[in-house]
């Protein structure tokens, strides 16, 4: 596939680019700071720009089969509209380019998944994480209501541990554990696989290790 990766300089995005290249996909990345990518070789097309700019997103998205977003705010507790603005930019670019497939990395605890979180996590999600989670929730409402073929992915707490080569899609969310974790490498594997599998279109996936 021809894949556009958003958030390619982040820790999950890096795994995602590597995963896609291992599988023989053609990868485009839209990054604010190309130098931060390090050496990626000539199999990656680098577009410099901002994921909240409709024009930049359109430029990177043109000619792709699918977009995978691993955008995030790093350690910041403020969203500054990143998710809502990039969701809007994606919708607009999708209309202009005809590229409709989107796999979007959210966080367990956002939107409807909040109800099944452990009480201690709910306390964090409702206070320190509140601003980021509210922006993510609003962005996902936009995505769900828009015309794209979306998959919304809700990983539990992320680790930088090695890929276990396995992830669990949680069907019974009433049993979510406080300690549920998944490595960014395994999340990247799921994001990549979902982009290739039409059965994930218009579905949510809560994933854990
Ligand atoms: N921490 C957890 O336990 C946890 C659990 C579940 C889900 N999540 C979510 O998983 C996602 C990925 O997290 P992560 O820790 O792997 O990555 P991260 O450190 O949040 O990396 C974010 C990436 O997004 C890029 N980005 C931010 N704003 C951008 C913009 N305006 N235009 C273009 N690129 C932009 C960053 O680029 P720059 O290099 O230019 O800054 C970076 O590549 C986040 O949404 C996070 O909330 C986290």
Coordinates of C-alpha atoms and ligand atoms in Angstrom, one line a residue:
X1 CA 0.0 0.0 0.0
X2 CA 0.9 3.6 -0.3
X3 CA 0.7 4.9 3.3
X4 CA 0.8 8.4 4.7
X5 CA 2.1 8.3 8.3
X6 CA 1.3 11.3 10.6
X7 CA 3.4 11.6 13.8
X8 CA 6.4 9.8 12.2
X9 CA 8.9 11.5 14.4
X10 CA 7.2 10.3 17.6
X11 CA 8.0 7.0 19.3
X12 CA 5.0 5.1 17.9
X13 CA 5.3 6.7 14.5
X14 CA 8.9 5.6 14.2
X15 CA 7.8 2.0 14.8
X16 CA 5.0 2.4 12.3
X17 CA 7.3 3.6 9.5
X18 CA 9.7 0.7 10.1
X19 CA 6.8 -1.8 10.2
X20 CA 5.4 -0.5 6.9
X21 CA 8.8 -0.6 5.2
X22 CA 9.4 -4.1 6.4
X23 CA 6.1 -5.1 4.8
X24 CA 7.0 -3.5 1.5
X25 CA 4.7 -0.6 1.7
X26 CA 5.5 2.8 0.1
X27 CA 5.7 5.4 2.9
X28 CA 5.1 9.1 2.9
X29 CA 5.5 11.1 6.1
X30 CA 4.3 14.6 6.9
X31 CA 6.6 16.1 9.5
X32 CA 7.3 19.5 11.0
X33 CA 11.0 18.9 11.4
X34 CA 12.5 16.5 8.8
X35 CA 15.8 16.5 10.5
X36 CA 14.2 14.8 13.5
X37 CA 13.5 11.8 11.4
X38 CA 17.1 10.8 11.2
X39 CA 18.2 8.7 8.2
X40 CA 15.2 7.1 6.6
X41 CA 16.6 6.2 3.2
X42 CA 15.1 6.8 -0.2
X43 CA 12.1 4.6 0.4
X44 CA 10.4 7.3 2.5
X45 CA 9.0 10.4 0.9
X46 CA 9.3 13.3 3.3
X47 CA 6.8 16.1 3.1
X48 CA 7.6 19.0 5.4
X49 CA 4.5 20.6 6.9
X50 CA 2.0 20.6 9.7
X51 CA -0.8 18.1 10.3
X52 CA -3.2 20.8 11.2
X53 CA -2.8 22.6 7.9
X54 CA -5.4 21.5 5.2
X55 CA -3.0 22.4 2.4
X56 CA 0.0 20.5 3.9
X57 CA -2.2 17.5 4.6
X58 CA -3.6 17.5 1.1
X59 CA -0.1 17.7 -0.4
X60 CA 1.0 14.7 1.6
X61 CA -2.2 12.7 1.2
X62 CA -2.5 13.0 -2.6
X63 CA -2.0 9.6 -4.3
X64 CA -2.1 7.6 -1.0
X65 CA -4.1 4.5 -0.3
X66 CA -4.5 5.2 3.4
X67 CA -3.5 7.5 6.2
X68 CA -2.4 6.3 9.6
X69 CA -2.1 8.9 12.4
X70 CA 0.1 8.5 15.5
X71 CA -0.1 12.2 16.3
X72 CA 0.3 13.2 19.9
X73 CA 1.3 16.0 22.2
X74 CA 4.3 14.2 23.8
X75 CA 4.4 15.0 27.5
X76 CA 2.3 18.1 27.2
X77 CA -1.0 18.2 29.1
X78 CA -2.5 20.7 26.6
X79 CA -3.9 19.7 23.2
X80 CA -3.8 23.2 21.7
X81 CA -6.4 21.8 19.3
X82 CA -4.0 19.4 17.6
X83 CA -6.5 16.5 17.2
X84 CA -9.5 18.6 16.3
X85 CA -7.6 20.7 13.8
X86 CA -5.8 17.7 12.2
X87 CA -9.2 15.8 12.0
X88 CA -10.7 18.8 10.2
X89 CA -7.6 19.0 7.9
X90 CA -7.9 15.3 7.1
X91 CA -11.6 15.6 6.2
X92 CA -11.0 18.5 3.9
X93 CA -8.0 16.8 2.3
X94 CA -10.0 13.6 1.9
X95 CA -12.7 15.5 -0.1
X96 CA -10.1 17.0 -2.3
X97 CA -7.9 14.0 -2.9
X98 CA -10.5 11.2 -2.8
X99 CA -8.3 9.3 -0.2
X100 CA -10.7 8.0 2.4
X101 CA -9.0 5.3 4.5
X102 CA -7.9 6.5 7.9
X103 CA -6.5 4.6 10.9
X104 CA -6.4 7.0 13.9
X105 CA -4.6 6.4 17.1
X106 CA -6.5 7.7 20.1
X107 CA -6.1 6.6 23.8
X108 CA -8.1 4.2 26.0
X109 CA -10.2 6.4 28.2
X110 CA -11.4 8.8 25.5
X111 CA -15.1 9.0 24.6
X112 CA -17.1 5.9 25.2
X113 CA -14.1 4.0 26.5
X114 CA -14.0 6.2 29.6
X115 CA -16.8 4.2 31.2
X116 CA -14.8 1.0 31.3
X117 CA -11.6 2.5 32.7
X118 CA -10.4 1.7 36.2
X119 CA -11.5 4.2 38.8
X120 CA -7.9 5.4 39.4
X121 CA -7.4 6.0 35.7
X122 CA -10.8 7.8 35.5
X123 CA -9.4 10.2 38.1
X124 CA -6.4 11.0 35.9
X125 CA -8.4 11.2 32.7
X126 CA -10.8 13.6 34.2
X127 CA -8.2 15.9 35.7
X128 CA -4.6 16.0 34.3
X129 CA -5.5 14.4 31.0
X130 CA -8.7 16.3 30.6
X131 CA -7.7 18.9 28.0
X132 CA -6.0 16.4 25.7
X133 CA -8.8 13.8 26.1
X134 CA -11.5 16.5 25.4
X135 CA -9.8 17.5 22.2
X136 CA -9.4 13.8 21.2
X137 CA -13.1 13.1 21.9
X138 CA -14.2 16.1 19.8
X139 CA -11.9 15.1 16.9
X140 CA -13.3 11.6 16.9
X141 CA -16.8 12.9 16.7
X142 CA -15.7 14.8 13.6
X143 CA -14.2 11.7 12.1
X144 CA -17.1 9.5 12.9
X145 CA -19.6 12.0 11.3
X146 CA -17.4 12.6 8.3
X147 CA -17.1 10.6 5.1
X148 CA -13.9 8.8 5.7
X149 CA -13.4 5.0 6.1
X150 CA -12.1 5.3 9.6
X151 CA -10.8 2.9 12.3
X152 CA -10.4 4.4 15.7
X153 CA -7.8 2.7 17.9
X154 CA -7.7 3.0 21.7
X155 CA -4.5 1.5 23.2
X156 CA -4.1 1.2 26.9
X157 CA -1.0 2.7 28.7
X158 CA 2.0 2.7 26.3
X159 CA 5.5 1.3 27.0
X160 CA 8.7 1.5 25.1
X161 CA 9.2 -2.2 25.6
X162 CA 10.0 -4.6 22.7
X163 CA 7.4 -5.9 20.3
X164 CA 5.8 -9.1 21.7
X165 CA 4.4 -9.7 18.2
X166 CA 1.0 -10.0 19.8
X167 CA -1.8 -7.6 20.9
X168 CA -5.3 -8.3 22.2
X169 CA -8.3 -6.5 20.9
X170 CA -10.5 -6.2 24.0
X171 CA -14.0 -7.3 23.4
X172 CA -15.2 -7.4 27.0
X173 CA -14.4 -3.9 28.3
X174 CA -15.9 -4.5 31.7
X175 CA -12.7 -6.3 32.8
X176 CA -10.1 -3.6 32.0
X177 CA -7.2 -3.8 34.5
X178 CA -5.5 -0.8 36.0
X179 CA -2.1 -2.2 34.9
X180 CA -3.1 -2.9 31.3
X181 CA -0.2 -2.0 29.1
X182 CA 0.9 -2.4 25.5
X183 CA 4.2 -1.5 23.8
X184 CA 4.3 1.2 21.1
X185 CA 5.9 -1.4 18.8
X186 CA 2.8 -3.7 19.2
X187 CA 0.4 -0.7 18.7
X188 CA 2.3 0.2 15.5
X189 CA 1.8 -3.4 14.3
X190 CA -1.9 -3.2 14.9
X191 CA -2.3 0.2 13.2
X192 CA -0.4 -1.1 10.2
X193 CA -2.4 -4.3 10.0
X194 CA -5.8 -2.5 10.4
X195 CA -5.0 -0.2 7.4
X196 CA -4.7 -3.4 5.3
X197 CA -7.8 -5.0 6.6
X198 CA -11.2 -3.7 5.4
X199 CA -13.0 -5.5 8.2
X200 CA -11.7 -2.7 10.5
X201 CA -13.5 0.0 8.6
X202 CA -16.0 1.9 10.7
X203 CA -15.0 0.1 13.9
X204 CA -13.3 1.0 17.2
X205 CA -10.6 -1.2 18.6
X206 CA -9.5 -1.1 22.2
X207 CA -6.1 -2.9 22.2
X208 CA -3.8 -4.0 25.0
X209 CA -0.8 -6.3 25.4
Ligands
LIG1 N1 1.3 7.7 26.9 C1 0.4 6.7 26.9 O1 0.3 5.8 27.8 C2 -0.7 6.7 25.8 C3 -1.6 5.6 25.8 C4 -2.5 5.5 24.8 C5 -2.5 6.4 23.7 N2 -1.6 7.4 23.7 C6 -1.6 8.3 22.6 O2 -0.8 7.8 21.5 C7 -0.4 8.8 20.6 C8 1.1 8.6 20.3 O3 1.9 8.8 21.4 P1 3.5 8.7 21.3 O4 3.9 8.9 22.8 O5 3.9 7.5 20.6 O6 3.9 10.0 20.4 P2 4.2 11.5 20.8 O7 5.4 11.6 21.6 O8 2.9 12.1 21.4 O9 4.5 12.0 19.3 C9 3.7 12.8 18.7 C10 4.0 13.0 17.2 O10 3.1 13.9 16.6 C11 3.8 14.9 15.9 N3 3.0 16.1 15.9 C12 2.5 16.8 16.9 N4 1.9 17.9 16.5 C13 2.1 17.9 15.1 C14 1.7 18.8 14.1 N5 1.0 19.9 14.3 N6 2.0 18.5 12.8 C15 2.7 17.4 12.5 N7 3.1 16.5 13.4 C16 2.8 16.8 14.7 C17 5.1 15.0 16.7 O11 6.0 15.7 15.8 P3 7.2 16.7 16.4 O12 8.4 15.7 16.4 O13 7.3 17.7 15.3 O14 6.8 17.2 17.7 C18 5.4 13.6 16.9 O15 5.9 13.0 15.7 C19 -0.7 10.1 21.3 O16 -1.9 10.6 20.7 C20 -1.0 9.7 22.7 O17 -1.9 10.6 23.4 C21 -0.6 7.6 24.7

